[in-house]
PDB file of C-alpha atoms in Angstrom:
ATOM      1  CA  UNK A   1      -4.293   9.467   5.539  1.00 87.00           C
ATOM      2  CA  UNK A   2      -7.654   7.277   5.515  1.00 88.00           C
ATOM      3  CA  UNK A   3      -5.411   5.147   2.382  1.00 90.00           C
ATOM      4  CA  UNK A   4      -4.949   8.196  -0.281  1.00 94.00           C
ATOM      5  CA  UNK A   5      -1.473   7.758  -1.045  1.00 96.00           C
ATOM      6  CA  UNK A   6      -2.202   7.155  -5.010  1.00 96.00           C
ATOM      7  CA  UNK A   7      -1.009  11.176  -5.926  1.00 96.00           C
ATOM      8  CA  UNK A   8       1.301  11.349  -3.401  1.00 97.00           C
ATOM      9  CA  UNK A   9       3.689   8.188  -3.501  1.00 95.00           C
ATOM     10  CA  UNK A  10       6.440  10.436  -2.810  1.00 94.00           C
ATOM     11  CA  UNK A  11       9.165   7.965  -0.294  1.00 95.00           C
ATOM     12  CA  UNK A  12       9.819   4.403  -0.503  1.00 96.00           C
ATOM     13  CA  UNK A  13       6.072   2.715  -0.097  1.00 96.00           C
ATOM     14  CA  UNK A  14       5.258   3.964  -3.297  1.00 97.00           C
ATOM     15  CA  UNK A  15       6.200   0.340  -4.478  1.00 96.00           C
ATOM     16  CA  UNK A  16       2.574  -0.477  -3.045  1.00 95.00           C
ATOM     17  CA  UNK A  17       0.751   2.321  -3.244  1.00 96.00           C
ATOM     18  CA  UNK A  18       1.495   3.356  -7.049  1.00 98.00           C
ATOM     19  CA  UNK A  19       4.901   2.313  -8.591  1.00 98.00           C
ATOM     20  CA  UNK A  20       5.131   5.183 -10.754  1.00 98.00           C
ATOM     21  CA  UNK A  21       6.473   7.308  -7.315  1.00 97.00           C
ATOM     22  CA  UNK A  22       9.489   5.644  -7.401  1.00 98.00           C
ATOM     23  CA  UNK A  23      10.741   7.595 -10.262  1.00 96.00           C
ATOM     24  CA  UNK A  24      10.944  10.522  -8.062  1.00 94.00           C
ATOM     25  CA  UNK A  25      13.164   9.443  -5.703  1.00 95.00           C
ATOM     26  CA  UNK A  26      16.676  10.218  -5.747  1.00 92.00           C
ATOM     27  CA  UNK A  27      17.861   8.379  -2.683  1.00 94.00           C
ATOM     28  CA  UNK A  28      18.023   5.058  -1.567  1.00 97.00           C
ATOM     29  CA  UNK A  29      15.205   4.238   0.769  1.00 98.00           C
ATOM     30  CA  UNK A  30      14.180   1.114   3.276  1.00 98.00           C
ATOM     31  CA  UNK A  31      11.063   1.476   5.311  1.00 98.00           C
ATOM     32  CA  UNK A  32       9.312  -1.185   7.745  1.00 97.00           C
ATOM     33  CA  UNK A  33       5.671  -1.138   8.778  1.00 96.00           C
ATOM     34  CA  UNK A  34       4.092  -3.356  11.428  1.00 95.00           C
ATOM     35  CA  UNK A  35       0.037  -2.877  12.058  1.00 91.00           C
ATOM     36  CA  UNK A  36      -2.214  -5.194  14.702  1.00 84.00           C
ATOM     37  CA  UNK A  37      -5.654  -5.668  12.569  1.00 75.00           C
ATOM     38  CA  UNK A  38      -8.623  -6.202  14.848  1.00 68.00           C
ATOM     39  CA  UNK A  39      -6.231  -7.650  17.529  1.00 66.00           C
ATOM     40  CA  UNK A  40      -6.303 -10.809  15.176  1.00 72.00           C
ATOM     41  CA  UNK A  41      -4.210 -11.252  12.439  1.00 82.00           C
ATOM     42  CA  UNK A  42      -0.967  -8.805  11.694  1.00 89.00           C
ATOM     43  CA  UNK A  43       0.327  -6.993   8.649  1.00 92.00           C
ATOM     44  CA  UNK A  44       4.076  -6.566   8.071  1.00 95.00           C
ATOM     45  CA  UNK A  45       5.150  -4.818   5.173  1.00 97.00           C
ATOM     46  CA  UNK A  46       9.180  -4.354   4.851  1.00 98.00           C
ATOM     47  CA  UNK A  47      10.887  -2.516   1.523  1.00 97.00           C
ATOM     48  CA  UNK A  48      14.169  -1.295  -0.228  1.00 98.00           C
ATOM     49  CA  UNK A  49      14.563   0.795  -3.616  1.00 98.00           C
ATOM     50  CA  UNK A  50      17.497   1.978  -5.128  1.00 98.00           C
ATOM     51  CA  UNK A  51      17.626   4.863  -7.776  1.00 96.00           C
ATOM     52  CA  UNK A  52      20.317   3.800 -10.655  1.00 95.00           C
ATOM     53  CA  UNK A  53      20.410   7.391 -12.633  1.00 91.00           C
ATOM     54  CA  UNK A  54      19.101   7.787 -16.266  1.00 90.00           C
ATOM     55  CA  UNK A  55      17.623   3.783 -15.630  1.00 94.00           C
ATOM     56  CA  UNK A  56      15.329   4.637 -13.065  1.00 96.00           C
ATOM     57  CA  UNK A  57      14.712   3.431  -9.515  1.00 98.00           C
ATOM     58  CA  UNK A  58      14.062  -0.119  -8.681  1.00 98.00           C
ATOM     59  CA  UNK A  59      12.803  -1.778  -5.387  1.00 98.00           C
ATOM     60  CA  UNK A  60      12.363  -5.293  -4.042  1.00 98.00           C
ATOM     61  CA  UNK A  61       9.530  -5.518  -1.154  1.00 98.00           C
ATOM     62  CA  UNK A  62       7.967  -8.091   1.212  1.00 98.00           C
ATOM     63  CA  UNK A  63       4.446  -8.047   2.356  1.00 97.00           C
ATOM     64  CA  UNK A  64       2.699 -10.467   4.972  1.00 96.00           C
ATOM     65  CA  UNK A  65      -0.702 -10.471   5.960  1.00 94.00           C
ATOM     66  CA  UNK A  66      -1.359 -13.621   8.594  1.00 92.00           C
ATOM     67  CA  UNK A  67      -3.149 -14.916  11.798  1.00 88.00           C
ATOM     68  CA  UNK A  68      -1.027 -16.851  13.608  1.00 82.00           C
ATOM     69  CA  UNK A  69      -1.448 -19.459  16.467  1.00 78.00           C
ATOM     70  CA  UNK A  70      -4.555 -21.113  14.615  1.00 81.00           C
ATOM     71  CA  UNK A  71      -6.133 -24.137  16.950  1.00 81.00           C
ATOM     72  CA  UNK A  72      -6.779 -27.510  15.038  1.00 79.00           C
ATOM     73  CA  UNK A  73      -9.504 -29.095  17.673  1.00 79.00           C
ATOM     74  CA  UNK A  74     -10.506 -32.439  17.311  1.00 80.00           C
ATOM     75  CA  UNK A  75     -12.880 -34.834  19.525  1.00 80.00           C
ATOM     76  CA  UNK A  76     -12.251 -38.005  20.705  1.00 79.00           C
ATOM     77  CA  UNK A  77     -14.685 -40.915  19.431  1.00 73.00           C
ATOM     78  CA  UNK A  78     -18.230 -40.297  16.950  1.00 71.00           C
ATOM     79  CA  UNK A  79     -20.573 -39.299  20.458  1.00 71.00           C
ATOM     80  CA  UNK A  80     -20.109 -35.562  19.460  1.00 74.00           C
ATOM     81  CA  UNK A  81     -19.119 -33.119  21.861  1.00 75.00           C
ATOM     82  CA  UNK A  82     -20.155 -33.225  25.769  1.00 74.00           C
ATOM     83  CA  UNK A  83     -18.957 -31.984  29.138  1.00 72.00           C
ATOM     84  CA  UNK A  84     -16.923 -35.569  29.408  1.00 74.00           C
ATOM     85  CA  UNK A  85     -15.666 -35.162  25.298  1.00 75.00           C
ATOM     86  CA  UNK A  86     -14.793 -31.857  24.906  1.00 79.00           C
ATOM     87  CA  UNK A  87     -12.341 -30.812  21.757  1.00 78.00           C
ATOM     88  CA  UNK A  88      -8.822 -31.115  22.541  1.00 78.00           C
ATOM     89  CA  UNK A  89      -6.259 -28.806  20.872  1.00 77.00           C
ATOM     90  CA  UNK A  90      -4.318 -31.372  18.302  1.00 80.00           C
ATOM     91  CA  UNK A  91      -2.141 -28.734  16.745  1.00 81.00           C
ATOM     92  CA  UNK A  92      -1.335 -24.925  15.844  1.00 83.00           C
ATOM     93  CA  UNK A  93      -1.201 -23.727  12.287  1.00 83.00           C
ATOM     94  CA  UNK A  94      -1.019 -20.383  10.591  1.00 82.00           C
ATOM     95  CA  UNK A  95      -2.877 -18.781   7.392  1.00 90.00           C
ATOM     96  CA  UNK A  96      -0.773 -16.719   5.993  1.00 94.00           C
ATOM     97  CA  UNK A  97      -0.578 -14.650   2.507  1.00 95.00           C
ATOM     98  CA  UNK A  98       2.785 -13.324   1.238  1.00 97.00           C
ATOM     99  CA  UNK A  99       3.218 -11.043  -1.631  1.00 97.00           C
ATOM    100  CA  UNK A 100       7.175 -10.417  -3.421  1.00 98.00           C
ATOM    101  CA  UNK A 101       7.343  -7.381  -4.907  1.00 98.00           C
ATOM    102  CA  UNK A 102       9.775  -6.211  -7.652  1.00 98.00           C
ATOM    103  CA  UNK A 103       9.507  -2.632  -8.478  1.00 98.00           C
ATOM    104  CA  UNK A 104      10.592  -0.257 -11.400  1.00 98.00           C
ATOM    105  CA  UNK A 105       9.612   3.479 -11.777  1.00 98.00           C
ATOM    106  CA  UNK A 106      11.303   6.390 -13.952  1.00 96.00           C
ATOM    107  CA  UNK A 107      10.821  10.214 -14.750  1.00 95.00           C
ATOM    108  CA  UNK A 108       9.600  10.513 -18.666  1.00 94.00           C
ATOM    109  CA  UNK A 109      10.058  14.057 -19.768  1.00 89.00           C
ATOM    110  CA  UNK A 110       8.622  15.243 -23.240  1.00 83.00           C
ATOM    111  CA  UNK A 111       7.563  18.319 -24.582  1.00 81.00           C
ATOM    112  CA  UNK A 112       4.352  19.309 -25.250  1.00 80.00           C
ATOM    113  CA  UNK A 113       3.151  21.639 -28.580  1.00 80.00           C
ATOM    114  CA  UNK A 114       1.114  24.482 -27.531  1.00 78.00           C
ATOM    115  CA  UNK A 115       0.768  25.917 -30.768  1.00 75.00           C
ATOM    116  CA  UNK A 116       2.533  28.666 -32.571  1.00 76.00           C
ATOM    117  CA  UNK A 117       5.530  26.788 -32.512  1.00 76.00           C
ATOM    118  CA  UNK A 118       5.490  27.112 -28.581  1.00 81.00           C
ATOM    119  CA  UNK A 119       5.943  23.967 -26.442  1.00 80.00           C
ATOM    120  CA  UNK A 120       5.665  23.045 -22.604  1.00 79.00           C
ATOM    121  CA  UNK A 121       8.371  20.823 -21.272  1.00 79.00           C
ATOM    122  CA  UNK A 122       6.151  17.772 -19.041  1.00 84.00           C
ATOM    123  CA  UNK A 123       7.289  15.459 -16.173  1.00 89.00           C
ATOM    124  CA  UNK A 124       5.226  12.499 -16.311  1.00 96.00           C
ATOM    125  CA  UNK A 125       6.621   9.391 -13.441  1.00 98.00           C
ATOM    126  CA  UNK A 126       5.111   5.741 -14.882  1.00 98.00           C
ATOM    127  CA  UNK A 127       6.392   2.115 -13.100  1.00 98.00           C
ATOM    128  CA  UNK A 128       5.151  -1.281 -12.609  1.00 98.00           C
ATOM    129  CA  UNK A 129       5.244  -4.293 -10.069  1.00 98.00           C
ATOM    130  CA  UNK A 130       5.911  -8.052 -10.779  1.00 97.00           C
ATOM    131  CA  UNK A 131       4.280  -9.801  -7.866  1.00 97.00           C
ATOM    132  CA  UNK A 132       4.778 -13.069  -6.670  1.00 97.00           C
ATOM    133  CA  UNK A 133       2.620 -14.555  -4.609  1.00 97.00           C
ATOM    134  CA  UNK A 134       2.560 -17.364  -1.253  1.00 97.00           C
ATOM    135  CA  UNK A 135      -0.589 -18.706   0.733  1.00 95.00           C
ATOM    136  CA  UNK A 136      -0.563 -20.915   3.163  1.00 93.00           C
ATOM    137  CA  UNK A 137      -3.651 -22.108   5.051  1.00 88.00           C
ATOM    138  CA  UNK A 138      -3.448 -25.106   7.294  1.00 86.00           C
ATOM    139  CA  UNK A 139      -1.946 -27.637   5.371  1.00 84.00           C
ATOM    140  CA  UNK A 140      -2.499 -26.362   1.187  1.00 90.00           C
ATOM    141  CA  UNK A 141      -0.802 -23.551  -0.218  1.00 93.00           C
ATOM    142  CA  UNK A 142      -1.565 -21.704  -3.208  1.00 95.00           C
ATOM    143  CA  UNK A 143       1.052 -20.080  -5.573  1.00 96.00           C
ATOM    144  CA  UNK A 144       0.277 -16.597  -7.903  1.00 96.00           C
ATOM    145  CA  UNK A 145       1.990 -14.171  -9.986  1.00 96.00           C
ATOM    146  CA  UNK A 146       0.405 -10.675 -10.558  1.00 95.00           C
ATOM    147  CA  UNK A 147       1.417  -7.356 -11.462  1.00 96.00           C
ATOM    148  CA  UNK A 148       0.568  -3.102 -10.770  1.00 97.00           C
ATOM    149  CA  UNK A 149       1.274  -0.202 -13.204  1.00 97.00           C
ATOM    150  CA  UNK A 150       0.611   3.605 -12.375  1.00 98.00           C
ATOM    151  CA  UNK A 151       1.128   6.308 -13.497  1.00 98.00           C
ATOM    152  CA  UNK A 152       1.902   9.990 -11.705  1.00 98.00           C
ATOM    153  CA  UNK A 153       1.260  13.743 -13.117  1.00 96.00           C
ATOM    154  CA  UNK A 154       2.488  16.485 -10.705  1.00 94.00           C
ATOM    155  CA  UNK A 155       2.400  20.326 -11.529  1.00 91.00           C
ATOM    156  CA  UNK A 156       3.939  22.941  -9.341  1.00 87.00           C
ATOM    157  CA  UNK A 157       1.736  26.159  -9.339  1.00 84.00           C
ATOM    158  CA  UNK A 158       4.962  28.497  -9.413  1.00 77.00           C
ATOM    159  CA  UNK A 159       9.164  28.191 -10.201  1.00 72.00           C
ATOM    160  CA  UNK A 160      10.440  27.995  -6.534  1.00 74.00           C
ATOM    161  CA  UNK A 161      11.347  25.116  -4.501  1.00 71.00           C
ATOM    162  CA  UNK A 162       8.282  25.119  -1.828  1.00 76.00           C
ATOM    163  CA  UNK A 163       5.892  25.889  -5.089  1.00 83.00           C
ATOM    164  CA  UNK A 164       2.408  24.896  -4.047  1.00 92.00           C
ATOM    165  CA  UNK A 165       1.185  21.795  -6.600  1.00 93.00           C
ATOM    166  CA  UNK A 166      -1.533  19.701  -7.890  1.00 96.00           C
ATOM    167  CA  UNK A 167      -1.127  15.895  -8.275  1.00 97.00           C
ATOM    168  CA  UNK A 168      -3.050  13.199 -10.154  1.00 98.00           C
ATOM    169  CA  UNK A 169      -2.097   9.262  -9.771  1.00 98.00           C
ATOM    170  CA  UNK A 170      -3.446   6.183 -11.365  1.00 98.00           C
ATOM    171  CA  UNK A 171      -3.181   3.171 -10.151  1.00 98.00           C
ATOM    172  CA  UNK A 172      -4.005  -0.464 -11.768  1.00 97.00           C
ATOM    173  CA  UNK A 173      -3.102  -3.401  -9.377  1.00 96.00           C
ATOM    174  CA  UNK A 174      -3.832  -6.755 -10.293  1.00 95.00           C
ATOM    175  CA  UNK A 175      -4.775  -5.244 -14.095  1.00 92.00           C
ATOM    176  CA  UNK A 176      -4.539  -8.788 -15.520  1.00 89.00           C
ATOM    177  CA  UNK A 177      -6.361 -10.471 -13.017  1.00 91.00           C
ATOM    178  CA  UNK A 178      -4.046 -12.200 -10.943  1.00 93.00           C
ATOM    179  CA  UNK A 179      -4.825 -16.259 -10.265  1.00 93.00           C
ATOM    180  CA  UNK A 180      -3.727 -18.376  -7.225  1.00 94.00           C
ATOM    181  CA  UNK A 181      -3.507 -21.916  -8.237  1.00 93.00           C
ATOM    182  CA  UNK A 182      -3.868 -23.796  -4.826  1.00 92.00           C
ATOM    183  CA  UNK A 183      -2.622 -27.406  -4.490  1.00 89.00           C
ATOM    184  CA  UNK A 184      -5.968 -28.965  -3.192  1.00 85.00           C
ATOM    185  CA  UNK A 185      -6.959 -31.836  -5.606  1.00 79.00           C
ATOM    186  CA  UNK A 186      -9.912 -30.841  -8.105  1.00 75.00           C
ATOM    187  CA  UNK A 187     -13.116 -32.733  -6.708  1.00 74.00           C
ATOM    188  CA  UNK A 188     -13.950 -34.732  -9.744  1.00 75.00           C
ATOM    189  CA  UNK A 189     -11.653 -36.089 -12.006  1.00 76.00           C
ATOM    190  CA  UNK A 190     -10.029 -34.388 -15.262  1.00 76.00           C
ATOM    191  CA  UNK A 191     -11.117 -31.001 -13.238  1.00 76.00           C
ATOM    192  CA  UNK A 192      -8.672 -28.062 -13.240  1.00 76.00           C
ATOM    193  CA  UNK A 193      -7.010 -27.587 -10.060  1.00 77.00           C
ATOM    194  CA  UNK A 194      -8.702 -25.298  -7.841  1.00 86.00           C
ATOM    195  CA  UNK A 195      -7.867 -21.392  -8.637  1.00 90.00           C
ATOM    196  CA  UNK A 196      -8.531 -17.956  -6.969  1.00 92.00           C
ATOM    197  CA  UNK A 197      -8.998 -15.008  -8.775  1.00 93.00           C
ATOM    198  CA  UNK A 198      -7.858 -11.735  -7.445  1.00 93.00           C
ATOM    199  CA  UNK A 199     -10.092  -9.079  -9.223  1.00 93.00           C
ATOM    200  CA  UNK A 200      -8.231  -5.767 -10.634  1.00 95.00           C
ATOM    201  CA  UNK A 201      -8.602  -2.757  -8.723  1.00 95.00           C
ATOM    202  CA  UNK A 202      -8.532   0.633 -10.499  1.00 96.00           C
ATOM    203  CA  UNK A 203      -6.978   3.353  -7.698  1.00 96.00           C
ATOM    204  CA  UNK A 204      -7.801   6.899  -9.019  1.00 97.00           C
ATOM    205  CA  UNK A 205      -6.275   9.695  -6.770  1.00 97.00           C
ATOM    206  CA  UNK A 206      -5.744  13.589  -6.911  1.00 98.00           C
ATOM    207  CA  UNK A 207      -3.553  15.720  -3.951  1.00 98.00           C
ATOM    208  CA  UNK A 208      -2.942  19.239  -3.726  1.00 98.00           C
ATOM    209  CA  UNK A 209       0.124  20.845  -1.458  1.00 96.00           C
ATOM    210  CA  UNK A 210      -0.228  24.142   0.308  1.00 95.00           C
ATOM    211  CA  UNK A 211       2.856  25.926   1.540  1.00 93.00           C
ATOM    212  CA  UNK A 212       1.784  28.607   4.813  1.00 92.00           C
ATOM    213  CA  UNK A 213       5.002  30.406   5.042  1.00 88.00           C
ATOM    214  CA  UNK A 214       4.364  32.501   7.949  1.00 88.00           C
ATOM    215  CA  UNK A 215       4.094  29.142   9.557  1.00 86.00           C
ATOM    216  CA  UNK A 216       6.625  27.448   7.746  1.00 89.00           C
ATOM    217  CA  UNK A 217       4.077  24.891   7.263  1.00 94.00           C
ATOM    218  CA  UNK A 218       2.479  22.739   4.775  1.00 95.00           C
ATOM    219  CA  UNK A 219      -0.742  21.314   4.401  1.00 97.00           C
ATOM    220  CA  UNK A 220      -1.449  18.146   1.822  1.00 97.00           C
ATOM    221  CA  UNK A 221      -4.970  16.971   1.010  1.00 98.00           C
ATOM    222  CA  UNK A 222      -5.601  14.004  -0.582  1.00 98.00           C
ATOM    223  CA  UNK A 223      -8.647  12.145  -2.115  1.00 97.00           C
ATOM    224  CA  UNK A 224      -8.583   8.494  -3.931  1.00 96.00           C
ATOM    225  CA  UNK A 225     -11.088   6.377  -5.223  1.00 95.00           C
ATOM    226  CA  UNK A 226     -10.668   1.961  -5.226  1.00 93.00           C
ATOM    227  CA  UNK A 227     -12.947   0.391  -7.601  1.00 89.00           C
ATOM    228  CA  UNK A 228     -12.174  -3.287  -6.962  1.00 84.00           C
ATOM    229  CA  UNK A 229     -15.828  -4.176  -5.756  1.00 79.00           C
ATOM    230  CA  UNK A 230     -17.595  -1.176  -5.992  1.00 82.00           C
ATOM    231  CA  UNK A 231     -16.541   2.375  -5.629  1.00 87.00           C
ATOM    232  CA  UNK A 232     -14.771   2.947  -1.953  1.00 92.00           C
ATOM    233  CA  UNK A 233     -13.428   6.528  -1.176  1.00 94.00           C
ATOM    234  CA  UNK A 234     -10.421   7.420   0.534  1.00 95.00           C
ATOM    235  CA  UNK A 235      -9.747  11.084   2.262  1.00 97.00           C
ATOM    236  CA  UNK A 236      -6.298  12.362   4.051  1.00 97.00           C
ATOM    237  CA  UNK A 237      -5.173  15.095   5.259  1.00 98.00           C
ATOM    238  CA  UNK A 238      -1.626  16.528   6.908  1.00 98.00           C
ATOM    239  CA  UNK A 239      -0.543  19.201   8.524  1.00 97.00           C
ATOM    240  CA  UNK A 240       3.962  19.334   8.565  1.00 96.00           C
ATOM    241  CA  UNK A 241       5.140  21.934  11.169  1.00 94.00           C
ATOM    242  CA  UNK A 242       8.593  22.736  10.027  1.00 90.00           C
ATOM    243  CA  UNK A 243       9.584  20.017   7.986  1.00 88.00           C
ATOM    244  CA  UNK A 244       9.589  18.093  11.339  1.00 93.00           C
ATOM    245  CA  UNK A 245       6.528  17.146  12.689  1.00 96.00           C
ATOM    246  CA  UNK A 246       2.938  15.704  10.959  1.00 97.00           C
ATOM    247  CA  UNK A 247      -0.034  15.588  12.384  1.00 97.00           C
ATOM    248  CA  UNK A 248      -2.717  13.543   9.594  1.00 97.00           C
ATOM    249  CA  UNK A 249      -6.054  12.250   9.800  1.00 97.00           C
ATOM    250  CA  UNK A 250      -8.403  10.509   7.652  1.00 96.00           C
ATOM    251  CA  UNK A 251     -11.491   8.719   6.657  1.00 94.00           C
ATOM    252  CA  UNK A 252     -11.952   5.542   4.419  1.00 91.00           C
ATOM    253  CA  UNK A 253     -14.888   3.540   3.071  1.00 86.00           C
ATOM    254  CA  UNK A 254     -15.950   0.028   3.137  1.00 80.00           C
ATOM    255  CA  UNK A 255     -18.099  -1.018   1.329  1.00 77.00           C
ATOM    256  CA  UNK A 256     -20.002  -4.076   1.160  1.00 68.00           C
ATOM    257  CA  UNK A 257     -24.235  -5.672   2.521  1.00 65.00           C
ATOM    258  CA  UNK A 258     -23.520  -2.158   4.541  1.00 73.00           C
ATOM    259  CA  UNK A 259     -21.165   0.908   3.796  1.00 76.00           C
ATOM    260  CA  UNK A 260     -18.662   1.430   6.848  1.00 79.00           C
ATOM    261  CA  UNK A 261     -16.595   4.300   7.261  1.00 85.00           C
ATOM    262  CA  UNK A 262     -13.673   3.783   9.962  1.00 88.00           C
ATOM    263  CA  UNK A 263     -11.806   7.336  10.931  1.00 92.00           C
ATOM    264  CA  UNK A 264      -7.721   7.241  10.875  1.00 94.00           C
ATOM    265  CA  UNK A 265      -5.387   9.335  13.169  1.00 97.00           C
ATOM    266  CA  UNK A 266      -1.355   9.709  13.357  1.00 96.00           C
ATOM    267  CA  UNK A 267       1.450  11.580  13.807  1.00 97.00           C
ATOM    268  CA  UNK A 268       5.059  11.335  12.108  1.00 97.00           C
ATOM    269  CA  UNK A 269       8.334  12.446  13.191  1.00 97.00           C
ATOM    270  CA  UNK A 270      10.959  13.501  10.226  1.00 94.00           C
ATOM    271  CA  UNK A 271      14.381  14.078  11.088  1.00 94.00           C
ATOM    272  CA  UNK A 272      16.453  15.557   8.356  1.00 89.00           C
ATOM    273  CA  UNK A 273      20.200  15.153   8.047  1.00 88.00           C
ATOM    274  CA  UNK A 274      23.179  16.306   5.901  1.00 79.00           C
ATOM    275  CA  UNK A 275      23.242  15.287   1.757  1.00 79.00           C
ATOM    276  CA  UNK A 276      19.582  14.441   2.285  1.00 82.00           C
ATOM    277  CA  UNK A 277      20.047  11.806   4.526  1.00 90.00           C
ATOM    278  CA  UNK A 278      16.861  11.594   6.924  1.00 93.00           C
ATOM    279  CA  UNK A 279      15.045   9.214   9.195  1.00 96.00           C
ATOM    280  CA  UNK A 280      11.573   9.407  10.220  1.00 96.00           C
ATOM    281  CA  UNK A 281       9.023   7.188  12.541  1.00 97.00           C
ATOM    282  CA  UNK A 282       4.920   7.223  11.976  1.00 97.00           C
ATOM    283  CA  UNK A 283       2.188   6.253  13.886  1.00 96.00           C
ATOM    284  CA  UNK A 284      -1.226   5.791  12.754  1.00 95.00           C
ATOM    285  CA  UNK A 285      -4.680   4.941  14.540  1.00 92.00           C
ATOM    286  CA  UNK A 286      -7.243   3.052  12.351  1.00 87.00           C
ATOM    287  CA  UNK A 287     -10.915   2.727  14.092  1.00 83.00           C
ATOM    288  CA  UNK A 288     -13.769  -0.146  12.783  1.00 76.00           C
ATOM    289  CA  UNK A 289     -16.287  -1.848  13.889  1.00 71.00           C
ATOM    290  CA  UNK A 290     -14.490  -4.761  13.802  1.00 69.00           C
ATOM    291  CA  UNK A 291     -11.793  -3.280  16.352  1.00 72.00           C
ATOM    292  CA  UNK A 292      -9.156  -0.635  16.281  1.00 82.00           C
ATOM    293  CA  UNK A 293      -6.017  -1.081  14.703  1.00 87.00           C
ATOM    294  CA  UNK A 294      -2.281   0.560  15.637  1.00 90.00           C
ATOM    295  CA  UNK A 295       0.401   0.976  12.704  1.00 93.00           C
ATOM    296  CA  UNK A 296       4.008   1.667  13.529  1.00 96.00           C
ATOM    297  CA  UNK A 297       6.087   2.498  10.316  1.00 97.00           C
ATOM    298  CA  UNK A 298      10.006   3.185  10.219  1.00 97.00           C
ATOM    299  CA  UNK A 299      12.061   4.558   7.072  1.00 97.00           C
ATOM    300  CA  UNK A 300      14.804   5.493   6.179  1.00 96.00           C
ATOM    301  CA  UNK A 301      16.934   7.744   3.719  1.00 95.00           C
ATOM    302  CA  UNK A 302      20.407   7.533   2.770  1.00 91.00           C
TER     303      UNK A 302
END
């Protein structure tokens, strides 16, 4: 879904794409993603949330971006490198950044005056993430605690269950500037220790679902906006063939000295059991410039 997942947050991941999802859910949920970046460094992202009635749904998660199997080289002597000194492998080390997440989203409902003493009852899902923070590169490590809010506005265009509907989600992650304070020594003395700043990222998205009965189809666009560095669009869409099989692709910017836009591709397989139970399986194909990636994704509902 080229990353616009901000209005739809609708299973599980919602813990890290906007918090405020999780207050739909009324199942528990685990899901498990694994994705090969560049055929470099890996991203593992692993989840659980539990909805606890009138309190809300909570979720614990575990994310782990790394490259693994690092070589420390070193050379023998102070002659520099040559065909009878060349760098011998001294050791293997990792750089690795994990992120704890602890989750909380809810369903406010309030009524809204429309005048003449009429009112409109509203649905309006808010949560928040506490995030704790691990890097580890080489031989320093850096510790940080952060947090996400978001909020999500949904309104069905009609009373029945497969109503078609318009979604709006608002994301802040990072929204007090989170800090990493690393354990390198400061390079003068009566410095502050050496800190990272991660900069807050504003994650504006709107989706719109369209039920094709005759099909007994669906099809969900979606559109988001990042504004972290500059302003980085985000475009999905899916097509769900009998509440069984999706077909999505997408297109996401980057944007930096040049603007790159890589294309995404998948497929998902959702297999619905009894009292809501269901299981489903995702792939997704991400191309760049820098190399293609592969995501596999598992979850779960019970």
């Amino acid at each position: 879904m080229g990353g616009s997942y901000a209005a739809i947050a609708d299973d599980a991941t919602a813990a890290y794409w906007n918090p405020a999802g999780l207050g739909g859910l009324n199942h528990s949920e685990a899901s498990f993603m694994h994705s090969s970046l560049f055929g470099l460094d890996s991203f593992d992202f692993f989840n659980y949330v539990q909805p606890l009635g009138n309190n809300g749904t909570f979720g614990l998660s575990w994310l782990r971006v790394g490259v693994d199997d690092i070589f420390h080289t070193v050379v023998q002597g102070s002659s520099g490198v040559s065909t009878k000194n060349r760098p011998e492998i001294k050791e293997r080390f990792s750089n690795v950044d994990n992120a704890f997440f602890l989750s909380h989203g809810r369903n406010l409902t309030f009524d809204v005056p429309l005048g003449g003493g009429n009112k409109r009852r509203m649905e309006l899902l808010v949560g928040a993430n506490l995030k704790f923070i691990y890097t580890t590169s080489y031989k320093r490590n850096a510790l940080g605690l952060g947090g996400d809010c978001g909020i999500l506005w949904e309104r069905r265009l009609g009373d029945q269950n497969n109503a078609n509907r318009f979604a709006v989600g608002i994301t802040a992650q990072d929204f007090f500037r989170t800090k990493l304070f690393w354990n390198t020594p400061p390079e003068l003395p009566n410095q502050p220790s050496n800190t990272d700043t991660i900069m807050p990222n504003l994650k504006i998205g709107v989706s719109y679902l369209q039920y094709i009965d005759a099909l007994k189809s669906r099809v969900l666009i979606s559109v988001d906006t990042d504004s972290r560095y500059s302003f980085e669009m985000h475009y999905g869409l899916e097509y769900l063939f009998l509440d069984l099989l999706a077909l999505r692709i997408g297109l996401q910017e980057k944007k930096g000295v040049e603007t790159f836009r890589d294309v995404t591709a998948g497929a998902g397989l959702w297999l619905a059991f009894a009292r809501g139970a269901a299981f489903a399986v995702d792939y997704a194909f991400v191309s760049s410039d820098l190399g293609n990636s592969n995501r596999v994704s598992l979850m779960t509902r019970f």
